[in-house]
GROMACS .gro file of C-alpha atoms in nm:
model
  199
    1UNK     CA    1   0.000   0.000   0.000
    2UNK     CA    2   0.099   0.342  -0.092
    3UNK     CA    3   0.260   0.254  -0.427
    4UNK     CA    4   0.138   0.490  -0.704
    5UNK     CA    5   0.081   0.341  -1.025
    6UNK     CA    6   0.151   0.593  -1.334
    7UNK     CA    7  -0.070   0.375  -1.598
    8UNK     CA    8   0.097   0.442  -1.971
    9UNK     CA    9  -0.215   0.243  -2.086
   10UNK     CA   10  -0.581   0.062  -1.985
   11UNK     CA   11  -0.744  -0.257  -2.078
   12UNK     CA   12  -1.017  -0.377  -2.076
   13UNK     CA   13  -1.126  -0.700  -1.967
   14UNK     CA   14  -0.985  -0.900  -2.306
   15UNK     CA   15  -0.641  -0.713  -2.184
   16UNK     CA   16  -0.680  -0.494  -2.443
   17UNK     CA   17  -0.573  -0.188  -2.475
   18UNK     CA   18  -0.949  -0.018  -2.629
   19UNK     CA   19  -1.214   0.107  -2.499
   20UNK     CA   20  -1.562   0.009  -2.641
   21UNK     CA   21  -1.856   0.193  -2.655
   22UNK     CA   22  -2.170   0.221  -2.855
   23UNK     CA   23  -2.264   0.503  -3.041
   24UNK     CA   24  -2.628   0.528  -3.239
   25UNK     CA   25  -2.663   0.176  -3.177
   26UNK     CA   26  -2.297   0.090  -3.344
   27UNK     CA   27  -1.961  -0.010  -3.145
   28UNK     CA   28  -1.667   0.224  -3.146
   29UNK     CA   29  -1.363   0.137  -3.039
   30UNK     CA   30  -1.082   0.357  -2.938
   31UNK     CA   31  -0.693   0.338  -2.790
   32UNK     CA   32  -0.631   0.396  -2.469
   33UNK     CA   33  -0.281   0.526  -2.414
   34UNK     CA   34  -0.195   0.748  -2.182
   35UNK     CA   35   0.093   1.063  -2.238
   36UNK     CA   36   0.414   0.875  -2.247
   37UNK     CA   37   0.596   1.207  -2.137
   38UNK     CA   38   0.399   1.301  -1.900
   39UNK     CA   39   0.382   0.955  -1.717
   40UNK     CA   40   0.778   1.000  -1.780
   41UNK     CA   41   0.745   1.305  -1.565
   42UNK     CA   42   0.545   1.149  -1.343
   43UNK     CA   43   0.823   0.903  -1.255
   44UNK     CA   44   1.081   1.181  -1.238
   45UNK     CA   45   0.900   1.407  -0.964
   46UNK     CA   46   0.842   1.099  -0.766
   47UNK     CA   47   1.216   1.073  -0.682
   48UNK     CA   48   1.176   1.421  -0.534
   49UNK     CA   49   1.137   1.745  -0.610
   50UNK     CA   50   1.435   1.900  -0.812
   51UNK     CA   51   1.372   2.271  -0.704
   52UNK     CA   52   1.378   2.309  -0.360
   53UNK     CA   53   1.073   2.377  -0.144
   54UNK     CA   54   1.108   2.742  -0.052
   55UNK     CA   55   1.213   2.848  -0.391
   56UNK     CA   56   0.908   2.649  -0.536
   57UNK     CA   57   0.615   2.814  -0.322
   58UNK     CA   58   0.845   3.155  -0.410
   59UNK     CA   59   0.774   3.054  -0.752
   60UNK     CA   60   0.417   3.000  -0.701
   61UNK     CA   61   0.362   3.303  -0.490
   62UNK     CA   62   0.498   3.484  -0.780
   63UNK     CA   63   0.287   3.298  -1.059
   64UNK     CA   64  -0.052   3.375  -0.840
   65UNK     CA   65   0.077   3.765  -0.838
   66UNK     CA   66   0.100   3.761  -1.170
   67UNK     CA   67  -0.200   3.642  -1.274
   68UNK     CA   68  -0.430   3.875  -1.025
   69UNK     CA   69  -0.487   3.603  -0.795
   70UNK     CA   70  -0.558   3.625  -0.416
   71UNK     CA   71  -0.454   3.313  -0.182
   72UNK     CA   72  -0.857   3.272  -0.120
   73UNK     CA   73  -0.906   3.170  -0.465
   74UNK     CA   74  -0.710   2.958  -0.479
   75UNK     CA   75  -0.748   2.560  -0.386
   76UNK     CA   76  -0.692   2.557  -0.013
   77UNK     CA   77  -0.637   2.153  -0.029
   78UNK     CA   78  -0.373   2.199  -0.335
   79UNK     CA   79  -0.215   2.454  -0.126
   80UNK     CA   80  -0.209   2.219   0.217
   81UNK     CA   81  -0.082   1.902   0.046
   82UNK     CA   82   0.212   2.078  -0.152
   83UNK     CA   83   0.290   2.218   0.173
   84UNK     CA   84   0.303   1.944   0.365
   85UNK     CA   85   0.506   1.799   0.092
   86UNK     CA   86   0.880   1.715   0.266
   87UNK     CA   87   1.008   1.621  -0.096
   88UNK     CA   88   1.069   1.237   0.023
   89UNK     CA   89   1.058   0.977  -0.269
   90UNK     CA   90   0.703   0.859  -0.322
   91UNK     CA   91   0.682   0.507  -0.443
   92UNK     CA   92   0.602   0.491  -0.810
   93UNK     CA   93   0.577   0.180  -1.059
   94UNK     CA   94   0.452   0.243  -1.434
   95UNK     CA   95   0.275  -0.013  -1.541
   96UNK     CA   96  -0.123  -0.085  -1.754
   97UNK     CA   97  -0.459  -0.064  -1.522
   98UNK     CA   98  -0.756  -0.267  -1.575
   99UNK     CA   99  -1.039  -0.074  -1.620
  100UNK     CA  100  -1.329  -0.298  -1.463
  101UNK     CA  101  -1.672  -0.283  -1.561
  102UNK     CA  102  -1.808  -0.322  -1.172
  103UNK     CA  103  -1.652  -0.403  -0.880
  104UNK     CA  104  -1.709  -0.691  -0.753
  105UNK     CA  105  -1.715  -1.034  -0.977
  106UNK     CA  106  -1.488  -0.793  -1.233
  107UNK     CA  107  -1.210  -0.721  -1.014
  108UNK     CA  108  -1.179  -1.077  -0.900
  109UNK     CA  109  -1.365  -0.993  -0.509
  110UNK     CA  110  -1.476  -1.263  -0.306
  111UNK     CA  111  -1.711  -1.090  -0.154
  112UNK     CA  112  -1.959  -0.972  -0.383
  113UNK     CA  113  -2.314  -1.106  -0.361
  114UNK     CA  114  -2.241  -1.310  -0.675
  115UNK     CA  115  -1.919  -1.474  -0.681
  116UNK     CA  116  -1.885  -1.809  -0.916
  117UNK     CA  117  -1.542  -1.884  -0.858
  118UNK     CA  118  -1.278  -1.911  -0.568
  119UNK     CA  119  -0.959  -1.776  -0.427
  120UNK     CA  120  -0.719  -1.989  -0.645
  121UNK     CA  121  -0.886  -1.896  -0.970
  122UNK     CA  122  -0.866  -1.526  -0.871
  123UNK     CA  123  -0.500  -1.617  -0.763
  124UNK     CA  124  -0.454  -1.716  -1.067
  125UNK     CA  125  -0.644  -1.433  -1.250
  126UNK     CA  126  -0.450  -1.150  -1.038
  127UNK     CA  127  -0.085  -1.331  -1.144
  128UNK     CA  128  -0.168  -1.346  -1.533
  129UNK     CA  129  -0.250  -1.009  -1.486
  130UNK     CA  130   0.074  -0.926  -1.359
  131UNK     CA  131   0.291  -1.114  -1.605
  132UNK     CA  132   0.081  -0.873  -1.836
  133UNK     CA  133   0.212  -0.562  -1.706
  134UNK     CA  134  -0.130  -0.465  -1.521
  135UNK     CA  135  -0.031  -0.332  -1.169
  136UNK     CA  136  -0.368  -0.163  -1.104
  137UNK     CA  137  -0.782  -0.272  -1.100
  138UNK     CA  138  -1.023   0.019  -1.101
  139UNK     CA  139  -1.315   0.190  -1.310
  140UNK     CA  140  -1.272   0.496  -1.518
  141UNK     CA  141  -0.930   0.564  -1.611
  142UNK     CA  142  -0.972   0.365  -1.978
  143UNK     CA  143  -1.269   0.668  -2.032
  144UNK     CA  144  -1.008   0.930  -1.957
  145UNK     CA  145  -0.758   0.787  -2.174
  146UNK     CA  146  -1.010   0.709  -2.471
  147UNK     CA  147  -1.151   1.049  -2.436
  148UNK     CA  148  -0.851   1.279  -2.383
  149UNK     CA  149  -0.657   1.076  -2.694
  150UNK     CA  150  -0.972   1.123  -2.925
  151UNK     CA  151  -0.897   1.508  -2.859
  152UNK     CA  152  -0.576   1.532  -2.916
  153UNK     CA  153  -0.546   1.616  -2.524
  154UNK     CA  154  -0.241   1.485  -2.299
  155UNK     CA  155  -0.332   1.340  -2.021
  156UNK     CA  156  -0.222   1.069  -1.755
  157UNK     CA  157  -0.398   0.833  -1.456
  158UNK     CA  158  -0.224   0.837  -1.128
  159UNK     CA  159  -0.341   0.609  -0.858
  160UNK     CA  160  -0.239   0.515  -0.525
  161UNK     CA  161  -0.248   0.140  -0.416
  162UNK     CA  162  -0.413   0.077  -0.108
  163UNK     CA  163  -0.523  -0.308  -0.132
  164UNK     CA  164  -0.249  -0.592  -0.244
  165UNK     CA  165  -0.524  -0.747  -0.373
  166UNK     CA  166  -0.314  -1.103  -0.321
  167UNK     CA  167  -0.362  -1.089  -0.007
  168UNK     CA  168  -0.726  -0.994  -0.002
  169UNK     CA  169  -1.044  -0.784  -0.097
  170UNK     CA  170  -1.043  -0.593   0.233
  171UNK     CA  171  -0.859  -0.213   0.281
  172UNK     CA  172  -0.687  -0.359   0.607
  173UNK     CA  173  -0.605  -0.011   0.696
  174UNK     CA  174  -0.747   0.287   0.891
  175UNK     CA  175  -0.931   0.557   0.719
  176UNK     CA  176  -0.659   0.798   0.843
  177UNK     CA  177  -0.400   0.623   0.678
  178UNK     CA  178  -0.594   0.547   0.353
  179UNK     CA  179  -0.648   0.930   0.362
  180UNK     CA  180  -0.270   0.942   0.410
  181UNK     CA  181  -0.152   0.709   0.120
  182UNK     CA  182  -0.425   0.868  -0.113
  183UNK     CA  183  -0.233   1.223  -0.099
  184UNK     CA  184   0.090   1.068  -0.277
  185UNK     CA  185  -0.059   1.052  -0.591
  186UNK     CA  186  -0.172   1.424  -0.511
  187UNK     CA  187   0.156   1.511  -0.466
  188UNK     CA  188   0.341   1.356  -0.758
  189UNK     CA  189   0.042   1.561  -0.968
  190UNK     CA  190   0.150   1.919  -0.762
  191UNK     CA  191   0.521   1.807  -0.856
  192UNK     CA  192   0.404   1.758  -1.222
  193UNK     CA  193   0.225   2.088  -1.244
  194UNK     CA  194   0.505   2.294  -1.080
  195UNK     CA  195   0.748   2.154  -1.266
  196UNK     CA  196   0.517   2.263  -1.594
  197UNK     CA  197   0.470   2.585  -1.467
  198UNK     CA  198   0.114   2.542  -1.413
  199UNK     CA  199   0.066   2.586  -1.049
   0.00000   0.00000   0.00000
């Protein structure tokens, strides 16, 4: 728990990398890649910030000045988790996500109200997975990346692990330190943007 996975691509249940939809009664597929640079970047800022701390909110102090704004308007929790950013290494592996329909039978639970198979088939399920590549089970990133490709936009999917799902269903851990765990992908994004210029 606490990994963040930068996904350079989703699949979909077939492990591929498209995302299916219907449109006027007719199936479209399209790629879903995410920003190879900017999952690049992703990795780099999770080593640490380059700049250091004092000379980055300098930097951002200045940026706000510049464009006319006050600190009210601007995002209290951005603000509080860059500065309770230390600039430690955050854990980061790039890797694909599965993009589940649901989240139960989908994702391989247990404990779903419908369940048809058992803990050594998911085993088994979760491990092919992994010799795939796929480091991370969730629900909308393959939207993001289908949409934000169509348009020509870049874009990347950042999530924080909080569940080895080999060892169970369950989050085993306290809200608190969910909430915790959560902010590192948070803070790799703040890293990304600063280092952009866009915060």
């Amino acid at each position: 728990p606490g990994t963040v996975i930068a996904a350079k691509a989703c699949v979909n249940g077939r492990m591929e990398e498209v995302h299916e939809t219907w449109v006027l009664g007719k199936p479209v597929r399209r790629p879903t890649t995410f920003d190879e640079a900017a999952t690049a970047l992703a990795a780099d800022v999770a080593a640490g910030p380059s700049t250091p701390k004092a000379q980055l909110e300098r930097e951002q102090a200045a940026r706000a000045r510049r464009m006319r704004l006050s600190a009210e308007t601007r995002s209290p929790k951005l603000l509080h988790t860059f500065s309770d950013d230390d600039g430690r290494e955050i854990p980061l592996q790039v890797g694909r996500t599965l993009t589940a329909d649901g989240f139960y039978e989908e994702q391989g639970r247990l404990d779903g109200a419908v369940c048809e198979f058992d803990a050594a088939a998911r085993d088994a399920w979760l491990r092919e997975l992994r010799a795939k590549g796929v480091l991370n089970i969730e629900m909308e990133a393959m939207q993001l990346a289908s949409v934000t490709q169509k348009l020509g936009l870049r874009a990347i999917s950042l999530n924080t692990v909080i569940v080895n799902r080999l060892k169970g269903d369950q989050v085993a851990i306290s809200g608190e330190t969910v909430a915790n765990l959560s902010s590192n992908a948070q803070r790799i994004a703040i890293r990304m943007f600063l280092r952009m210029g866009l915060a």
